[in-house]
């Protein structure tokens, strides 16, 4: 049950990232974005993934619980994409 609740939490967070990435891409500016916030979220997902990888009980049941780690990695990729777009938008801000 705990794993299902964790997946729901991660899915809830993850559902918003595609919209945020698209909005950042279309906005073409860093105005209204926080690099610190993005970095902290990115770091949080790295720590969450690491916690799964070092948890012996989780790894012992990985074959049946791989989906939890999958959603952490998916969210990490989305936040990473937003960080890359942030860098692009920062460059566009300097050019403007």
PDB file of N, CA and C in Angstrom:
ATOM      1  N   UNK A   1       0.821  -1.198   0.000  1.00  0.00           N
ATOM      2  CA  UNK A   1       0.000   0.000   0.000  1.00  0.00           C
ATOM      3  C   UNK A   1       0.864   1.261   0.000  1.00  0.00           C
ATOM      4  N   UNK A   2       1.957   1.248   0.749  1.00  0.00           N
ATOM      5  CA  UNK A   2       2.830   2.423   0.805  1.00  0.00           C
ATOM      6  C   UNK A   2       3.394   2.755  -0.571  1.00  0.00           C
ATOM      7  N   UNK A   3       3.749   1.723  -1.345  1.00  0.00           N
ATOM      8  CA  UNK A   3       4.306   1.954  -2.674  1.00  0.00           C
ATOM      9  C   UNK A   3       3.271   2.579  -3.604  1.00  0.00           C
ATOM     10  N   UNK A   4       2.026   2.143  -3.483  1.00  0.00           N
ATOM     11  CA  UNK A   4       0.972   2.699  -4.332  1.00  0.00           C
ATOM     12  C   UNK A   4       0.744   4.167  -3.994  1.00  0.00           C
ATOM     13  N   UNK A   5       0.742   4.500  -2.718  1.00  0.00           N
ATOM     14  CA  UNK A   5       0.597   5.897  -2.325  1.00  0.00           C
ATOM     15  C   UNK A   5       1.777   6.727  -2.809  1.00  0.00           C
ATOM     16  N   UNK A   6       2.962   6.147  -2.758  1.00  0.00           N
ATOM     17  CA  UNK A   6       4.149   6.850  -3.248  1.00  0.00           C
ATOM     18  C   UNK A   6       4.058   7.094  -4.743  1.00  0.00           C
ATOM     19  N   UNK A   7       3.597   6.098  -5.485  1.00  0.00           N
ATOM     20  CA  UNK A   7       3.425   6.262  -6.932  1.00  0.00           C
ATOM     21  C   UNK A   7       2.390   7.349  -7.225  1.00  0.00           C
ATOM     22  N   UNK A   8       1.309   7.382  -6.479  1.00  0.00           N
ATOM     23  CA  UNK A   8       0.294   8.422  -6.675  1.00  0.00           C
ATOM     24  C   UNK A   8       0.901   9.798  -6.435  1.00  0.00           C
ATOM     25  N   UNK A   9       1.720   9.924  -5.383  1.00  0.00           N
ATOM     26  CA  UNK A   9       2.387  11.197  -5.103  1.00  0.00           C
ATOM     27  C   UNK A   9       3.289  11.597  -6.263  1.00  0.00           C
ATOM     28  N   UNK A  10       4.115  10.657  -6.716  1.00  0.00           N
ATOM     29  CA  UNK A  10       5.060  10.961  -7.783  1.00  0.00           C
ATOM     30  C   UNK A  10       4.314  11.254  -9.085  1.00  0.00           C
ATOM     31  N   UNK A  11       3.234  10.532  -9.358  1.00  0.00           N
ATOM     32  CA  UNK A  11       2.422  10.806 -10.551  1.00  0.00           C
ATOM     33  C   UNK A  11       1.773  12.189 -10.475  1.00  0.00           C
ATOM     34  N   UNK A  12       1.317  12.559  -9.290  1.00  0.00           N
ATOM     35  CA  UNK A  12       0.717  13.884  -9.127  1.00  0.00           C
ATOM     36  C   UNK A  12       1.720  14.981  -9.442  1.00  0.00           C
ATOM     37  N   UNK A  13       2.922  14.830  -8.906  1.00  0.00           N
ATOM     38  CA  UNK A  13       3.970  15.805  -9.222  1.00  0.00           C
ATOM     39  C   UNK A  13       4.307  15.749 -10.707  1.00  0.00           C
ATOM     40  N   UNK A  14       4.444  14.532 -11.216  1.00  0.00           N
ATOM     41  CA  UNK A  14       4.857  14.340 -12.599  1.00  0.00           C
ATOM     42  C   UNK A  14       3.850  14.829 -13.617  1.00  0.00           C
ATOM     43  N   UNK A  15       2.572  14.816 -13.269  1.00  0.00           N
ATOM     44  CA  UNK A  15       1.545  15.260 -14.211  1.00  0.00           C
ATOM     45  C   UNK A  15       1.687  16.733 -14.555  1.00  0.00           C
ATOM     46  N   UNK A  16       2.230  17.514 -13.639  1.00  0.00           N
ATOM     47  CA  UNK A  16       2.359  18.953 -13.892  1.00  0.00           C
ATOM     48  C   UNK A  16       3.604  19.305 -14.702  1.00  0.00           C
ATOM     49  N   UNK A  17       4.623  18.459 -14.690  1.00  0.00           N
ATOM     50  CA  UNK A  17       5.875  18.820 -15.368  1.00  0.00           C
ATOM     51  C   UNK A  17       5.758  18.977 -16.875  1.00  0.00           C
ATOM     52  N   UNK A  18       5.042  18.111 -17.589  1.00  0.00           N
ATOM     53  CA  UNK A  18       4.949  18.345 -19.043  1.00  0.00           C
ATOM     54  C   UNK A  18       4.342  19.710 -19.374  1.00  0.00           C
ATOM     55  N   UNK A  19       3.322  20.116 -18.635  1.00  0.00           N
ATOM     56  CA  UNK A  19       2.710  21.423 -18.867  1.00  0.00           C
ATOM     57  C   UNK A  19       3.696  22.547 -18.575  1.00  0.00           C
ATOM     58  N   UNK A  20       4.472  22.393 -17.521  1.00  0.00           N
ATOM     59  CA  UNK A  20       5.458  23.389 -17.145  1.00  0.00           C
ATOM     60  C   UNK A  20       6.562  23.490 -18.207  1.00  0.00           C
ATOM     61  N   UNK A  21       7.006  22.360 -18.710  1.00  0.00           N
ATOM     62  CA  UNK A  21       8.053  22.347 -19.736  1.00  0.00           C
ATOM     63  C   UNK A  21       7.546  23.029 -21.004  1.00  0.00           C
ATOM     64  N   UNK A  22       6.339  22.713 -21.416  1.00  0.00           N
ATOM     65  CA  UNK A  22       5.770  23.331 -22.626  1.00  0.00           C
ATOM     66  C   UNK A  22       5.614  24.833 -22.435  1.00  0.00           C
ATOM     67  N   UNK A  23       5.141  25.242 -21.256  1.00  0.00           N
ATOM     68  CA  UNK A  23       4.981  26.667 -20.970  1.00  0.00           C
ATOM     69  C   UNK A  23       6.333  27.376 -21.003  1.00  0.00           C
ATOM     70  N   UNK A  24       7.351  26.768 -20.414  1.00  0.00           N
ATOM     71  CA  UNK A  24       8.693  27.361 -20.426  1.00  0.00           C
ATOM     72  C   UNK A  24       9.221  27.487 -21.845  1.00  0.00           C
ATOM     73  N   UNK A  25       9.007  26.460 -22.648  1.00  0.00           N
ATOM     74  CA  UNK A  25       9.493  26.469 -24.025  1.00  0.00           C
ATOM     75  C   UNK A  25       8.826  27.583 -24.839  1.00  0.00           C
ATOM     76  N   UNK A  26       7.522  27.723 -24.681  1.00  0.00           N
ATOM     77  CA  UNK A  26       6.784  28.742 -25.428  1.00  0.00           C
ATOM     78  C   UNK A  26       7.072  30.152 -24.925  1.00  0.00           C
ATOM     79  N   UNK A  27       7.317  30.298 -23.629  1.00  0.00           N
ATOM     80  CA  UNK A  27       7.533  31.615 -23.036  1.00  0.00           C
ATOM     81  C   UNK A  27       8.817  32.272 -23.529  1.00  0.00           C
ATOM     82  N   UNK A  28       9.844  31.465 -23.770  1.00  0.00           N
ATOM     83  CA  UNK A  28      11.127  31.961 -24.273  1.00  0.00           C
ATOM     84  C   UNK A  28      11.757  33.014 -23.353  1.00  0.00           C
ATOM     85  N   UNK A  29      11.473  32.909 -22.053  1.00  0.00           N
ATOM     86  CA  UNK A  29      12.060  33.807 -21.060  1.00  0.00           C
ATOM     87  C   UNK A  29      12.155  33.082 -19.723  1.00  0.00           C
ATOM     88  N   UNK A  30      13.065  33.561 -18.877  1.00  0.00           N
ATOM     89  CA  UNK A  30      13.186  32.993 -17.532  1.00  0.00           C
ATOM     90  C   UNK A  30      12.369  33.781 -16.513  1.00  0.00           C
ATOM     91  N   UNK A  31      11.721  34.839 -16.960  1.00  0.00           N
ATOM     92  CA  UNK A  31      10.910  35.640 -16.048  1.00  0.00           C
ATOM     93  C   UNK A  31       9.830  34.762 -15.427  1.00  0.00           C
ATOM     94  N   UNK A  32       9.735  34.826 -14.107  1.00  0.00           N
ATOM     95  CA  UNK A  32       8.753  34.035 -13.386  1.00  0.00           C
ATOM     96  C   UNK A  32       9.219  32.626 -13.044  1.00  0.00           C
ATOM     97  N   UNK A  33      10.455  32.283 -13.416  1.00  0.00           N
ATOM     98  CA  UNK A  33      11.016  30.958 -13.118  1.00  0.00           C
ATOM     99  C   UNK A  33      12.083  31.108 -12.044  1.00  0.00           C
ATOM    100  N   UNK A  34      12.241  30.070 -11.253  1.00  0.00           N
ATOM    101  CA  UNK A  34      13.262  30.073 -10.213  1.00  0.00           C
ATOM    102  C   UNK A  34      14.242  28.927 -10.479  1.00  0.00           C
ATOM    103  N   UNK A  35      15.474  29.293 -10.777  1.00  0.00           N
ATOM    104  CA  UNK A  35      16.512  28.289 -10.994  1.00  0.00           C
ATOM    105  C   UNK A  35      16.752  27.493  -9.707  1.00  0.00           C
ATOM    106  N   UNK A  36      16.741  28.168  -8.576  1.00  0.00           N
ATOM    107  CA  UNK A  36      16.937  27.484  -7.292  1.00  0.00           C
ATOM    108  C   UNK A  36      15.851  26.431  -7.073  1.00  0.00           C
ATOM    109  N   UNK A  37      14.609  26.777  -7.352  1.00  0.00           N
ATOM    110  CA  UNK A  37      13.496  25.840  -7.200  1.00  0.00           C
ATOM    111  C   UNK A  37      13.709  24.614  -8.091  1.00  0.00           C
ATOM    112  N   UNK A  38      14.034  24.850  -9.356  1.00  0.00           N
ATOM    113  CA  UNK A  38      14.258  23.733 -10.284  1.00  0.00           C
ATOM    114  C   UNK A  38      15.407  22.848  -9.812  1.00  0.00           C
ATOM    115  N   UNK A  39      16.480  23.465  -9.356  1.00  0.00           N
ATOM    116  CA  UNK A  39      17.640  22.691  -8.889  1.00  0.00           C
ATOM    117  C   UNK A  39      17.302  21.870  -7.646  1.00  0.00           C
ATOM    118  N   UNK A  40      16.525  22.448  -6.733  1.00  0.00           N
ATOM    119  CA  UNK A  40      16.132  21.713  -5.533  1.00  0.00           C
ATOM    120  C   UNK A  40      15.229  20.528  -5.866  1.00  0.00           C
ATOM    121  N   UNK A  41      14.304  20.723  -6.793  1.00  0.00           N
ATOM    122  CA  UNK A  41      13.432  19.621  -7.213  1.00  0.00           C
ATOM    123  C   UNK A  41      14.259  18.543  -7.896  1.00  0.00           C
ATOM    124  N   UNK A  42      15.177  18.940  -8.767  1.00  0.00           N
ATOM    125  CA  UNK A  42      16.058  17.994  -9.463  1.00  0.00           C
ATOM    126  C   UNK A  42      16.856  17.182  -8.445  1.00  0.00           C
ATOM    127  N   UNK A  43      17.443  17.892  -7.473  1.00  0.00           N
ATOM    128  CA  UNK A  43      18.208  17.234  -6.417  1.00  0.00           C
ATOM    129  C   UNK A  43      17.317  16.273  -5.617  1.00  0.00           C
ATOM    130  N   UNK A  44      16.091  16.695  -5.323  1.00  0.00           N
ATOM    131  CA  UNK A  44      15.163  15.849  -4.578  1.00  0.00           C
ATOM    132  C   UNK A  44      14.864  14.546  -5.303  1.00  0.00           C
ATOM    133  N   UNK A  45      14.691  14.618  -6.604  1.00  0.00           N
ATOM    134  CA  UNK A  45      14.446  13.386  -7.365  1.00  0.00           C
ATOM    135  C   UNK A  45      15.685  12.501  -7.394  1.00  0.00           C
ATOM    136  N   UNK A  46      16.863  13.095  -7.484  1.00  0.00           N
ATOM    137  CA  UNK A  46      18.095  12.294  -7.436  1.00  0.00           C
ATOM    138  C   UNK A  46      18.193  11.566  -6.094  1.00  0.00           C
ATOM    139  N   UNK A  47      17.899  12.270  -5.020  1.00  0.00           N
ATOM    140  CA  UNK A  47      17.939  11.662  -3.690  1.00  0.00           C
ATOM    141  C   UNK A  47      16.872  10.570  -3.571  1.00  0.00           C
ATOM    142  N   UNK A  48      15.688  10.815  -4.114  1.00  0.00           N
ATOM    143  CA  UNK A  48      14.635   9.810  -4.080  1.00  0.00           C
ATOM    144  C   UNK A  48      15.024   8.547  -4.835  1.00  0.00           C
ATOM    145  N   UNK A  49      15.631   8.721  -6.005  1.00  0.00           N
ATOM    146  CA  UNK A  49      16.100   7.580  -6.790  1.00  0.00           C
ATOM    147  C   UNK A  49      17.191   6.836  -6.036  1.00  0.00           C
ATOM    148  N   UNK A  50      18.119   7.580  -5.467  1.00  0.00           N
ATOM    149  CA  UNK A  50      19.207   6.962  -4.706  1.00  0.00           C
ATOM    150  C   UNK A  50      18.656   6.188  -3.515  1.00  0.00           C
ATOM    151  N   UNK A  51      17.647   6.747  -2.852  1.00  0.00           N
ATOM    152  CA  UNK A  51      17.073   6.049  -1.694  1.00  0.00           C
ATOM    153  C   UNK A  51      16.478   4.703  -2.104  1.00  0.00           C
ATOM    154  N   UNK A  52      15.899   4.648  -3.284  1.00  0.00           N
ATOM    155  CA  UNK A  52      15.360   3.371  -3.774  1.00  0.00           C
ATOM    156  C   UNK A  52      16.490   2.392  -4.081  1.00  0.00           C
ATOM    157  N   UNK A  53      17.545   2.885  -4.702  1.00  0.00           N
ATOM    158  CA  UNK A  53      18.647   2.010  -5.113  1.00  0.00           C
ATOM    159  C   UNK A  53      19.426   1.446  -3.931  1.00  0.00           C
ATOM    160  N   UNK A  54      19.463   2.165  -2.817  1.00  0.00           N
ATOM    161  CA  UNK A  54      20.217   1.674  -1.654  1.00  0.00           C
ATOM    162  C   UNK A  54      19.315   0.946  -0.648  1.00  0.00           C
ATOM    163  N   UNK A  55      18.019   0.916  -0.907  1.00  0.00           N
ATOM    164  CA  UNK A  55      17.070   0.232  -0.032  1.00  0.00           C
ATOM    165  C   UNK A  55      17.059  -1.252  -0.396  1.00  0.00           C
ATOM    166  N   UNK A  56      17.648  -2.069   0.455  1.00  0.00           N
ATOM    167  CA  UNK A  56      17.774  -3.500   0.176  1.00  0.00           C
ATOM    168  C   UNK A  56      16.412  -4.183   0.027  1.00  0.00           C
ATOM    169  N   UNK A  57      15.449  -3.790   0.844  1.00  0.00           N
ATOM    170  CA  UNK A  57      14.118  -4.402   0.768  1.00  0.00           C
ATOM    171  C   UNK A  57      13.469  -4.086  -0.577  1.00  0.00           C
ATOM    172  N   UNK A  58      13.602  -2.828  -1.018  1.00  0.00           N
ATOM    173  CA  UNK A  58      13.032  -2.446  -2.321  1.00  0.00           C
ATOM    174  C   UNK A  58      13.732  -3.191  -3.452  1.00  0.00           C
ATOM    175  N   UNK A  59      15.049  -3.230  -3.418  1.00  0.00           N
ATOM    176  CA  UNK A  59      15.796  -3.880  -4.491  1.00  0.00           C
ATOM    177  C   UNK A  59      15.523  -5.385  -4.533  1.00  0.00           C
ATOM    178  N   UNK A  60      15.251  -5.991  -3.383  1.00  0.00           N
ATOM    179  CA  UNK A  60      14.937  -7.419  -3.342  1.00  0.00           C
ATOM    180  C   UNK A  60      13.619  -7.702  -4.073  1.00  0.00           C
ATOM    181  N   UNK A  61      12.728  -6.710  -4.092  1.00  0.00           N
ATOM    182  CA  UNK A  61      11.436  -6.868  -4.764  1.00  0.00           C
ATOM    183  C   UNK A  61      11.343  -6.025  -6.027  1.00  0.00           C
ATOM    184  N   UNK A  62      12.491  -5.642  -6.577  1.00  0.00           N
ATOM    185  CA  UNK A  62      12.523  -4.731  -7.724  1.00  0.00           C
ATOM    186  C   UNK A  62      11.710  -5.243  -8.903  1.00  0.00           C
ATOM    187  N   UNK A  63      11.752  -6.530  -9.161  1.00  0.00           N
ATOM    188  CA  UNK A  63      11.030  -7.088 -10.308  1.00  0.00           C
ATOM    189  C   UNK A  63       9.534  -6.782 -10.258  1.00  0.00           C
ATOM    190  N   UNK A  64       8.982  -6.693  -9.066  1.00  0.00           N
ATOM    191  CA  UNK A  64       7.549  -6.411  -8.949  1.00  0.00           C
ATOM    192  C   UNK A  64       7.254  -4.954  -8.584  1.00  0.00           C
ATOM    193  N   UNK A  65       8.296  -4.174  -8.272  1.00  0.00           N
ATOM    194  CA  UNK A  65       8.083  -2.781  -7.870  1.00  0.00           C
ATOM    195  C   UNK A  65       8.913  -1.792  -8.690  1.00  0.00           C
ATOM    196  N   UNK A  66       9.322  -2.167  -9.878  1.00  0.00           N
ATOM    197  CA  UNK A  66      10.149  -1.325 -10.734  1.00  0.00           C
ATOM    198  C   UNK A  66       9.452  -0.021 -11.103  1.00  0.00           C
ATOM    199  N   UNK A  67       8.121  -0.048 -11.155  1.00  0.00           N
ATOM    200  CA  UNK A  67       7.352   1.105 -11.608  1.00  0.00           C
ATOM    201  C   UNK A  67       7.550   2.334 -10.716  1.00  0.00           C
ATOM    202  N   UNK A  68       7.820   2.122  -9.425  1.00  0.00           N
ATOM    203  CA  UNK A  68       8.045   3.256  -8.522  1.00  0.00           C
ATOM    204  C   UNK A  68       9.285   4.019  -8.972  1.00  0.00           C
ATOM    205  N   UNK A  69      10.373   3.306  -9.202  1.00  0.00           N
ATOM    206  CA  UNK A  69      11.613   3.936  -9.657  1.00  0.00           C
ATOM    207  C   UNK A  69      11.429   4.550 -11.045  1.00  0.00           C
ATOM    208  N   UNK A  70      10.670   3.893 -11.900  1.00  0.00           N
ATOM    209  CA  UNK A  70      10.417   4.404 -13.246  1.00  0.00           C
ATOM    210  C   UNK A  70       9.832   5.811 -13.199  1.00  0.00           C
ATOM    211  N   UNK A  71       8.850   6.033 -12.327  1.00  0.00           N
ATOM    212  CA  UNK A  71       8.214   7.343 -12.268  1.00  0.00           C
ATOM    213  C   UNK A  71       9.130   8.401 -11.661  1.00  0.00           C
ATOM    214  N   UNK A  72       9.997   8.031 -10.738  1.00  0.00           N
ATOM    215  CA  UNK A  72      10.999   8.966 -10.240  1.00  0.00           C
ATOM    216  C   UNK A  72      11.914   9.400 -11.387  1.00  0.00           C
ATOM    217  N   UNK A  73      12.373   8.438 -12.166  1.00  0.00           N
ATOM    218  CA  UNK A  73      13.280   8.745 -13.283  1.00  0.00           C
ATOM    219  C   UNK A  73      12.564   9.593 -14.329  1.00  0.00           C
ATOM    220  N   UNK A  74      11.321   9.274 -14.629  1.00  0.00           N
ATOM    221  CA  UNK A  74      10.556  10.056 -15.593  1.00  0.00           C
ATOM    222  C   UNK A  74      10.432  11.507 -15.144  1.00  0.00           C
ATOM    223  N   UNK A  75      10.136  11.719 -13.871  1.00  0.00           N
ATOM    224  CA  UNK A  75      10.047  13.088 -13.348  1.00  0.00           C
ATOM    225  C   UNK A  75      11.398  13.782 -13.388  1.00  0.00           C
ATOM    226  N   UNK A  76      12.458  13.056 -13.084  1.00  0.00           N
ATOM    227  CA  UNK A  76      13.803  13.633 -13.156  1.00  0.00           C
ATOM    228  C   UNK A  76      14.103  14.103 -14.578  1.00  0.00           C
ATOM    229  N   UNK A  77      13.720  13.320 -15.559  1.00  0.00           N
ATOM    230  CA  UNK A  77      13.935  13.702 -16.959  1.00  0.00           C
ATOM    231  C   UNK A  77      13.150  14.969 -17.305  1.00  0.00           C
ATOM    232  N   UNK A  78      11.923  15.066 -16.830  1.00  0.00           N
ATOM    233  CA  UNK A  78      11.103  16.250 -17.111  1.00  0.00           C
ATOM    234  C   UNK A  78      11.700  17.502 -16.461  1.00  0.00           C
ATOM    235  N   UNK A  79      12.152  17.376 -15.227  1.00  0.00           N
ATOM    236  CA  UNK A  79      12.777  18.530 -14.561  1.00  0.00           C
ATOM    237  C   UNK A  79      14.087  18.879 -15.266  1.00  0.00           C
ATOM    238  N   UNK A  80      14.829  17.863 -15.696  1.00  0.00           N
ATOM    239  CA  UNK A  80      16.054  18.109 -16.455  1.00  0.00           C
ATOM    240  C   UNK A  80      15.775  18.845 -17.749  1.00  0.00           C
ATOM    241  N   UNK A  81      14.693  18.469 -18.424  1.00  0.00           N
ATOM    242  CA  UNK A  81      14.298  19.173 -19.650  1.00  0.00           C
ATOM    243  C   UNK A  81      13.965  20.631 -19.344  1.00  0.00           C
ATOM    244  N   UNK A  82      13.285  20.863 -18.239  1.00  0.00           N
ATOM    245  CA  UNK A  82      12.952  22.233 -17.856  1.00  0.00           C
ATOM    246  C   UNK A  82      14.217  23.029 -17.535  1.00  0.00           C
ATOM    247  N   UNK A  83      15.201  22.388 -16.932  1.00  0.00           N
ATOM    248  CA  UNK A  83      16.476  23.065 -16.666  1.00  0.00           C
ATOM    249  C   UNK A  83      17.193  23.432 -17.970  1.00  0.00           C
ATOM    250  N   UNK A  84      17.153  22.545 -18.941  1.00  0.00           N
ATOM    251  CA  UNK A  84      17.775  22.837 -20.239  1.00  0.00           C
ATOM    252  C   UNK A  84      17.053  23.993 -20.921  1.00  0.00           C
ATOM    253  N   UNK A  85      15.735  23.993 -20.866  1.00  0.00           N
ATOM    254  CA  UNK A  85      14.961  25.092 -21.453  1.00  0.00           C
ATOM    255  C   UNK A  85      15.228  26.383 -20.697  1.00  0.00           C
ATOM    256  N   UNK A  86      15.412  26.291 -19.389  1.00  0.00           N
ATOM    257  CA  UNK A  86      15.762  27.476 -18.603  1.00  0.00           C
ATOM    258  C   UNK A  86      17.060  28.083 -19.126  1.00  0.00           C
ATOM    259  N   UNK A  87      18.056  27.235 -19.378  1.00  0.00           N
ATOM    260  CA  UNK A  87      19.340  27.728 -19.895  1.00  0.00           C
ATOM    261  C   UNK A  87      19.153  28.381 -21.259  1.00  0.00           C
ATOM    262  N   UNK A  88      18.348  27.767 -22.117  1.00  0.00           N
ATOM    263  CA  UNK A  88      18.070  28.361 -23.431  1.00  0.00           C
ATOM    264  C   UNK A  88      17.390  29.711 -23.267  1.00  0.00           C
ATOM    265  N   UNK A  89      16.395  29.755 -22.387  1.00  0.00           N
ATOM    266  CA  UNK A  89      15.653  31.002 -22.192  1.00  0.00           C
ATOM    267  C   UNK A  89      16.516  32.095 -21.568  1.00  0.00           C
ATOM    268  N   UNK A  90      17.444  31.697 -20.706  1.00  0.00           N
ATOM    269  CA  UNK A  90      18.373  32.675 -20.112  1.00  0.00           C
ATOM    270  C   UNK A  90      19.216  33.315 -21.223  1.00  0.00           C
ATOM    271  N   UNK A  91      19.663  32.498 -22.154  1.00  0.00           N
ATOM    272  CA  UNK A  91      20.430  33.005 -23.299  1.00  0.00           C
ATOM    273  C   UNK A  91      19.572  33.948 -24.142  1.00  0.00           C
ATOM    274  N   UNK A  92      18.328  33.576 -24.368  1.00  0.00           N
ATOM    275  CA  UNK A  92      17.429  34.429 -25.134  1.00  0.00           C
ATOM    276  C   UNK A  92      17.181  35.754 -24.404  1.00  0.00           C
ATOM    277  N   UNK A  93      17.086  35.709 -23.082  1.00  0.00           N
ATOM    278  CA  UNK A  93      16.902  36.937 -22.295  1.00  0.00           C
ATOM    279  C   UNK A  93      18.107  37.857 -22.464  1.00  0.00           C
ATOM    280  N   UNK A  94      19.312  37.301 -22.461  1.00  0.00           N
ATOM    281  CA  UNK A  94      20.520  38.128 -22.617  1.00  0.00           C
ATOM    282  C   UNK A  94      20.589  38.754 -23.999  1.00  0.00           C
ATOM    283  N   UNK A  95      20.134  38.007 -25.008  1.00  0.00           N
ATOM    284  CA  UNK A  95      20.156  38.529 -26.382  1.00  0.00           C
ATOM    285  C   UNK A  95      19.117  39.631 -26.583  1.00  0.00           C
ATOM    286  N   UNK A  96      18.045  39.602 -25.810  1.00  0.00           N
ATOM    287  CA  UNK A  96      16.937  40.558 -26.002  1.00  0.00           C
ATOM    288  C   UNK A  96      17.214  41.904 -25.407  1.00  0.00           C
TER     289      UNK A  96
END
